[in-house]
Structures are given as C-alpha cells and as structure tokens.
XYZ file of C-alpha atoms in Angstrom:
242
model
C 51.465 -30.087 23.436
C 55.217 -29.290 23.302
C 56.859 -28.431 19.969
C 60.873 -26.954 19.502
C 60.608 -23.297 17.872
C 64.173 -22.296 16.152
C 65.142 -18.861 14.729
C 67.297 -18.062 12.203
C 69.403 -14.813 10.949
C 67.427 -11.321 12.281
C 65.558 -13.117 14.746
C 67.696 -14.758 16.768
C 69.237 -12.090 17.162
C 65.370 -10.522 18.394
C 64.523 -12.886 20.569
C 68.252 -14.067 21.904
C 68.438 -17.750 21.075
C 68.178 -20.033 18.271
C 66.493 -23.246 20.261
C 63.116 -22.798 22.497
C 60.702 -25.452 22.888
C 56.715 -23.891 23.636
C 53.665 -25.592 25.148
C 50.537 -24.864 23.245
C 47.089 -25.876 23.433
C 46.103 -28.988 21.792
C 44.756 -27.222 17.859
C 47.192 -24.737 17.874
C 47.984 -23.431 14.459
C 51.116 -22.302 13.336
C 49.620 -18.483 13.280
C 48.866 -18.985 17.149
C 52.451 -19.894 17.968
C 53.784 -16.945 15.688
C 51.255 -14.553 17.700
C 52.816 -16.125 20.996
C 56.587 -15.166 20.449
C 55.122 -12.024 18.527
C 53.483 -10.386 21.277
C 57.219 -11.317 23.802
C 58.899 -9.636 21.411
C 57.314 -6.950 19.622
C 60.215 -6.408 17.180
C 59.942 -9.893 15.941
C 56.400 -9.193 15.650
C 57.136 -6.657 12.965
C 58.347 -9.299 10.583
C 54.871 -11.677 10.428
C 54.618 -9.572 6.741
C 58.427 -10.686 5.088
C 59.351 -14.109 6.819
C 58.011 -17.577 6.013
C 58.070 -20.529 8.357
C 58.614 -24.608 7.900
C 57.158 -27.913 10.127
C 59.468 -31.049 10.334
C 61.991 -28.833 7.456
C 58.733 -28.159 4.883
C 57.460 -25.140 4.241
C 53.809 -24.400 5.887
C 51.435 -22.471 5.549
C 49.665 -19.989 8.648
C 47.209 -22.264 9.269
C 48.968 -24.970 9.350
C 48.147 -27.869 12.629
C 50.889 -27.868 14.884
C 51.293 -31.674 16.481
C 53.448 -32.705 19.648
C 57.170 -32.738 19.170
C 56.865 -30.763 15.754
C 60.088 -28.461 14.678
C 59.194 -25.189 13.743
C 61.508 -22.895 12.417
C 60.570 -18.853 11.699
C 62.898 -17.871 8.393
C 63.482 -14.601 7.455
C 64.211 -13.841 3.391
C 66.675 -16.193 2.579
C 69.663 -14.665 1.245
C 71.208 -17.143 -0.482
C 75.670 -22.430 2.594
C 77.875 -27.024 7.891
C 79.806 -30.401 8.195
C 80.197 -33.508 6.147
C 79.043 -33.326 1.987
C 75.546 -35.129 3.147
C 74.788 -36.790 -0.328
C 77.188 -37.654 -2.718
C 76.673 -39.939 -5.890
C 76.816 -39.913 -9.496
C 74.095 -37.635 -10.823
C 74.032 -35.330 -7.278
C 76.942 -33.302 -5.047
C 75.040 -31.722 -2.780
C 76.951 -30.132 0.015
C 77.245 -27.561 2.988
C 80.544 -26.949 3.411
C 83.091 -24.996 5.577
C 85.771 -25.303 3.671
C 86.559 -24.094 0.265
C 84.661 -24.970 -2.599
C 87.197 -26.761 -4.670
C 85.521 -26.470 -7.935
C 87.686 -28.613 -10.062
C 87.154 -32.140 -8.040
C 84.260 -30.979 -7.987
C 83.318 -30.696 -11.727
C 85.234 -34.225 -12.322
C 83.542 -35.723 -10.487
C 80.084 -35.016 -12.313
C 81.506 -35.445 -16.293
C 81.584 -39.180 -17.956
C 82.021 -39.724 -22.216
C 78.886 -39.295 -23.237
C 78.539 -35.268 -21.949
C 78.762 -32.813 -24.057
C 79.398 -29.832 -22.297
C 79.300 -28.576 -18.433
C 78.077 -25.150 -16.492
C 79.391 -23.888 -13.979
C 78.681 -20.866 -11.772
C 80.494 -19.918 -8.848
C 78.885 -16.951 -6.519
C 82.124 -14.755 -5.283
C 82.401 -13.018 -1.902
C 82.629 -9.161 -3.251
C 84.285 -6.347 -1.329
C 81.554 -3.741 -1.203
C 77.128 -4.014 -0.844
C 75.614 -0.907 -1.073
C 78.686 1.502 -1.413
C 79.929 0.614 1.688
C 83.494 -1.776 2.115
C 82.785 -5.089 2.513
C 85.434 -6.800 5.177
C 83.943 -10.243 5.287
C 80.961 -12.758 5.074
C 79.061 -14.780 7.715
C 76.681 -17.399 6.084
C 73.950 -19.350 8.654
C 71.538 -21.877 7.094
C 68.591 -23.942 9.170
C 70.879 -27.295 7.107
C 68.278 -29.773 7.163
C 65.938 -27.755 5.222
C 68.428 -26.327 3.413
C 69.854 -30.012 1.746
C 66.436 -31.316 1.591
C 65.245 -28.449 -0.518
C 68.480 -29.002 -2.463
C 68.439 -32.481 -3.247
C 64.702 -30.991 -4.715
C 66.268 -28.281 -6.952
C 68.682 -31.092 -8.347
C 65.903 -33.644 -8.972
C 64.388 -30.744 -11.397
C 67.267 -29.336 -13.043
C 68.260 -32.879 -14.070
C 64.222 -34.092 -14.868
C 62.589 -31.050 -16.526
C 65.917 -29.227 -18.077
C 67.723 -32.913 -18.901
C 70.432 -31.746 -17.850
C 72.908 -35.192 -16.800
C 74.436 -34.670 -13.258
C 75.036 -31.560 -11.158
C 75.960 -29.995 -8.226
C 74.951 -27.684 -5.790
C 77.662 -26.847 -3.233
C 76.678 -23.864 -0.696
C 79.523 -22.351 1.895
C 79.101 -21.061 5.723
C 81.314 -19.668 8.243
C 83.063 -16.912 7.180
C 84.538 -16.539 4.426
C 86.354 -13.814 2.617
C 86.789 -11.451 -0.181
C 87.434 -13.779 -3.679
C 85.918 -17.005 -1.911
C 83.170 -19.168 -3.151
C 79.987 -18.822 -1.463
C 78.008 -20.864 -4.234
C 78.961 -23.295 -6.974
C 76.538 -25.009 -9.525
C 77.778 -27.251 -11.762
C 75.286 -29.218 -14.784
C 76.429 -31.241 -17.301
C 74.356 -32.552 -20.706
C 74.868 -33.430 -23.957
C 74.408 -30.440 -25.489
C 74.958 -26.590 -23.750
C 71.425 -25.946 -24.042
C 70.449 -28.069 -21.546
C 73.160 -27.371 -19.328
C 73.316 -23.646 -19.361
C 69.133 -23.334 -18.853
C 69.991 -26.056 -15.630
C 72.267 -23.811 -13.877
C 70.354 -21.308 -14.357
C 67.460 -22.772 -12.898
C 69.292 -23.894 -10.408
C 71.037 -20.638 -8.849
C 67.788 -18.701 -9.084
C 65.361 -21.311 -7.156
C 68.695 -21.886 -4.589
C 68.772 -18.690 -4.304
C 64.986 -17.424 -3.358
C 64.002 -20.432 -1.868
C 66.786 -22.610 -0.040
C 67.223 -20.967 4.216
C 70.610 -19.581 3.690
C 71.359 -16.391 5.306
C 74.437 -13.571 4.959
C 75.662 -11.353 7.364
C 77.724 -8.872 5.906
C 80.759 -7.162 7.782
C 82.045 -3.531 7.629
C 84.501 -1.048 9.088
C 81.248 0.401 10.919
C 79.011 -2.553 12.218
C 77.517 -5.838 10.664
C 73.999 -5.957 8.552
C 71.988 -8.983 8.081
C 72.024 -9.009 3.718
C 68.122 -8.265 2.704
C 66.945 -11.118 1.064
C 63.988 -13.363 -1.166
C 60.411 -14.272 0.703
C 59.951 -17.753 -0.114
C 57.154 -18.623 -2.126
C 54.035 -20.218 -0.730
C 54.238 -23.748 -0.292
C 51.684 -24.884 -3.257
C 54.432 -22.206 -5.632
C 57.692 -24.858 -4.521
C 59.352 -27.051 -6.448
C 58.228 -30.773 -6.236
C 59.097 -33.851 -7.442
C 57.770 -37.204 -6.233
C 61.456 -38.904 -6.570
C 62.889 -37.155 -3.476
C 62.092 -37.983 0.080
C-alpha cells in the first residue's frame, strides 16, 4: 500500500523534505512506518518519544493500522498560526492568517447586544527568549489539521463554558517583535464564563494544535521547544464538529 507522509518543524529539516510517499506492506501500522524512516534517518528515530502522529488529520496511536491513500503526519511538540479564513460564522471565527491580526475588527464581529462581557487574549512576539535577543519568529502549521482541532476547541468553549461566540486566530509566516501571534476572543452574558473559556482556549490551543515556532537570533535559529500533544483518548472532543 502507498501512504502520503508529512513532516513538520525540525523533522522536516532532518529528512530534507516536507512530504514523501511510502510503500508499506499490507497490515502495516503507524509504528512500522515511523521505524522505516528512523532506520533511514537515525536523528529522526531519536524523536520517537517526544512526537506524536496523525492519520488523516486526526491524532492516532502508534498501533493504528494504515490503509492505502492515508495521509500520515509526524508532529514534533507543538509550539503554539495561510491563506484565507477557513471558518467564519456568527458563533465562531477560526482562522490561520499571514497578515496582521485585526483584533478590534474581529472582536466587533462577535459582539451582540445580549453580551455582557468580552475577554480578549493576545499572544505577542517578545524581543528575547531564554536570555537571547530575538530578531523575529516564523510559524508554520499542519494547516488542515490545525483548523480541524481549532474548531473542536471552539465548540468545547461554547458547550462546556457557556461562551456565546469565540474567535481563535493564529498567524503563520514571519512575525516581527511586538506583533500579535495568536488571538483568543470570547463573548458571553457574564464575565466568569468568558474568562474561563478564554483560558481554556489558549491553553488547549498551545498544547494540541499542530503549530510550530522557529526563533531567529543574531547567531542562528532554533525551533522552540513545545508540548507533546496528549494521547487521542485525552483530546477534547465534541460530536457536533465534523
């Protein structure tokens, strides 16, 4: 069988490409596919316990069976992000963008007269990291999967915390010092629901959405260390999101 394989962040640099196709024997599992690449790229094998994988844009266990035509992605710890807006509706704005994030404009789209609160979180590019002066950042994402996971987060923010409307927007590409990298905005009738939903939104986005950050300094560049996404059984779920 033939499967499409995607690599992101430093994994892409190790194998020298962002996309590949692999021929595997019938009955092969995700672990078998990674092992085959690890044998060709020993540095890649060293990431086995700090990365996760997805099959067809859904986080998957290493024992997951593969089928012809599957899209497999190997994902380093996420450091959370492009195109046009992917989802925009009255209750949720979910976007990956390359232009500046327009906080006031996006927030205005969420508010209705029934709202009594709006909470806005903006992640800002700092001028230093671990004591080193930062020149600029670059973000990349597994875009289709990132948007899918962001939709799930938005739905949980509304169903679990009682938020009326939410926005999750992430920049991709090059960002300068002081620019907004991520926006979370939440409206609700009361402030408590908005605050709780907003915190859940940014914490879950940072830990589960496949977005990676590369930091550039005077003396080089590094991929920022991130969080390993949880196992599929522990990820946020909602039956209303397809």
